[in-house]
Amino acid sequence: PILETYEREGSPYFATARLWDDGVTDPLDTRRILTMGIEAALHAPIPETRFGVFRM
């Protein structure tokens, strides 16, 4: 049963069906989706901050 559970729940579709992620991207759409994300990040304003460096 452990291997069956692993095989069934290890699928990316299992996780995305439960909304644990933002979805599965078709490999043919990867370049277009990455381009959209990078363009959005490049054109987004960077607001002024009033906090220092977060130490982890």
C-alpha atoms as a PDB file:
ATOM      1  CA  PRO A   1       0.000   0.000   0.000  1.00  0.00           C
ATOM      2  CA  ILE A   2       2.880   2.429   0.634  1.00  0.00           C
ATOM      3  CA  LEU A   3       4.205   2.175  -2.922  1.00  0.00           C
ATOM      4  CA  GLU A   4       0.702   2.495  -4.367  1.00  0.00           C
ATOM      5  CA  THR A   5       0.056   5.588  -2.278  1.00  0.00           C
ATOM      6  CA  TYR A   6       3.415   7.039  -3.287  1.00  0.00           C
ATOM      7  CA  GLU A   7       2.738   6.434  -6.975  1.00  0.00           C
ATOM      8  CA  ARG A   8      -0.779   7.895  -6.794  1.00  0.00           C
ATOM      9  CA  GLU A   9      -0.016  10.911  -4.595  1.00  0.00           C
ATOM     10  CA  GLY A  10       3.382  11.630  -6.134  1.00  0.00           C
ATOM     11  CA  SER A  11       1.813  12.819  -9.359  1.00  0.00           C
ATOM     12  CA  PRO A  12       1.868  16.565 -10.046  1.00  0.00           C
ATOM     13  CA  TYR A  13      -1.800  16.272 -10.970  1.00  0.00           C
ATOM     14  CA  PHE A  14      -2.642  14.975  -7.487  1.00  0.00           C
ATOM     15  CA  ALA A  15      -1.204  18.134  -5.903  1.00  0.00           C
ATOM     16  CA  THR A  16      -2.674  20.564  -8.396  1.00  0.00           C
ATOM     17  CA  ALA A  17      -6.146  18.972  -8.093  1.00  0.00           C
ATOM     18  CA  ARG A  18      -6.062  19.913  -4.406  1.00  0.00           C
ATOM     19  CA  LEU A  19      -4.924  23.478  -5.167  1.00  0.00           C
ATOM     20  CA  TRP A  20      -1.613  22.954  -3.338  1.00  0.00           C
ATOM     21  CA  ASP A  21       0.148  24.853  -6.130  1.00  0.00           C
ATOM     22  CA  ASP A  22      -0.625  27.298  -8.911  1.00  0.00           C
ATOM     23  CA  GLY A  23      -1.277  24.601 -11.506  1.00  0.00           C
ATOM     24  CA  VAL A  24       0.611  22.510 -14.022  1.00  0.00           C
ATOM     25  CA  THR A  25       2.105  24.254 -17.035  1.00  0.00           C
ATOM     26  CA  ASP A  26       2.081  22.562 -20.413  1.00  0.00           C
ATOM     27  CA  PRO A  27       5.752  22.312 -21.454  1.00  0.00           C
ATOM     28  CA  LEU A  28       4.863  23.964 -24.772  1.00  0.00           C
ATOM     29  CA  ASP A  29       3.690  27.074 -22.862  1.00  0.00           C
ATOM     30  CA  THR A  30       6.679  27.340 -20.510  1.00  0.00           C
ATOM     31  CA  ARG A  31       8.590  30.002 -22.466  1.00  0.00           C
ATOM     32  CA  ARG A  32       5.508  32.220 -22.880  1.00  0.00           C
ATOM     33  CA  ILE A  33       4.554  31.954 -19.201  1.00  0.00           C
ATOM     34  CA  LEU A  34       8.101  32.671 -17.988  1.00  0.00           C
ATOM     35  CA  THR A  35       8.290  35.674 -20.320  1.00  0.00           C
ATOM     36  CA  MET A  36       5.034  37.070 -18.917  1.00  0.00           C
ATOM     37  CA  GLY A  37       6.289  36.696 -15.344  1.00  0.00           C
ATOM     38  CA  ILE A  38       9.659  38.301 -16.038  1.00  0.00           C
ATOM     39  CA  GLU A  39       8.059  41.202 -17.920  1.00  0.00           C
ATOM     40  CA  ALA A  40       5.633  41.811 -15.063  1.00  0.00           C
ATOM     41  CA  ALA A  41       8.497  41.830 -12.558  1.00  0.00           C
ATOM     42  CA  LEU A  42      10.607  44.190 -14.670  1.00  0.00           C
ATOM     43  CA  HIS A  43       7.820  46.758 -15.035  1.00  0.00           C
ATOM     44  CA  ALA A  44       6.543  46.644 -11.455  1.00  0.00           C
ATOM     45  CA  PRO A  45       7.474  49.638  -9.287  1.00  0.00           C
ATOM     46  CA  ILE A  46       9.806  49.015  -6.359  1.00  0.00           C
ATOM     47  CA  PRO A  47       8.352  50.827  -3.334  1.00  0.00           C
ATOM     48  CA  GLU A  48      10.464  52.608  -0.730  1.00  0.00           C
ATOM     49  CA  THR A  49      10.945  50.558   2.423  1.00  0.00           C
ATOM     50  CA  ARG A  50      11.370  51.664   6.020  1.00  0.00           C
ATOM     51  CA  PHE A  51      12.790  48.500   7.497  1.00  0.00           C
ATOM     52  CA  GLY A  52      16.316  47.193   7.728  1.00  0.00           C
ATOM     53  CA  VAL A  53      17.829  43.888   6.755  1.00  0.00           C
ATOM     54  CA  PHE A  54      16.039  40.745   7.910  1.00  0.00           C
ATOM     55  CA  ARG A  55      18.509  38.390   9.563  1.00  0.00           C
ATOM     56  CA  MET A  56      17.708  34.716   9.320  1.00  0.00           C
END
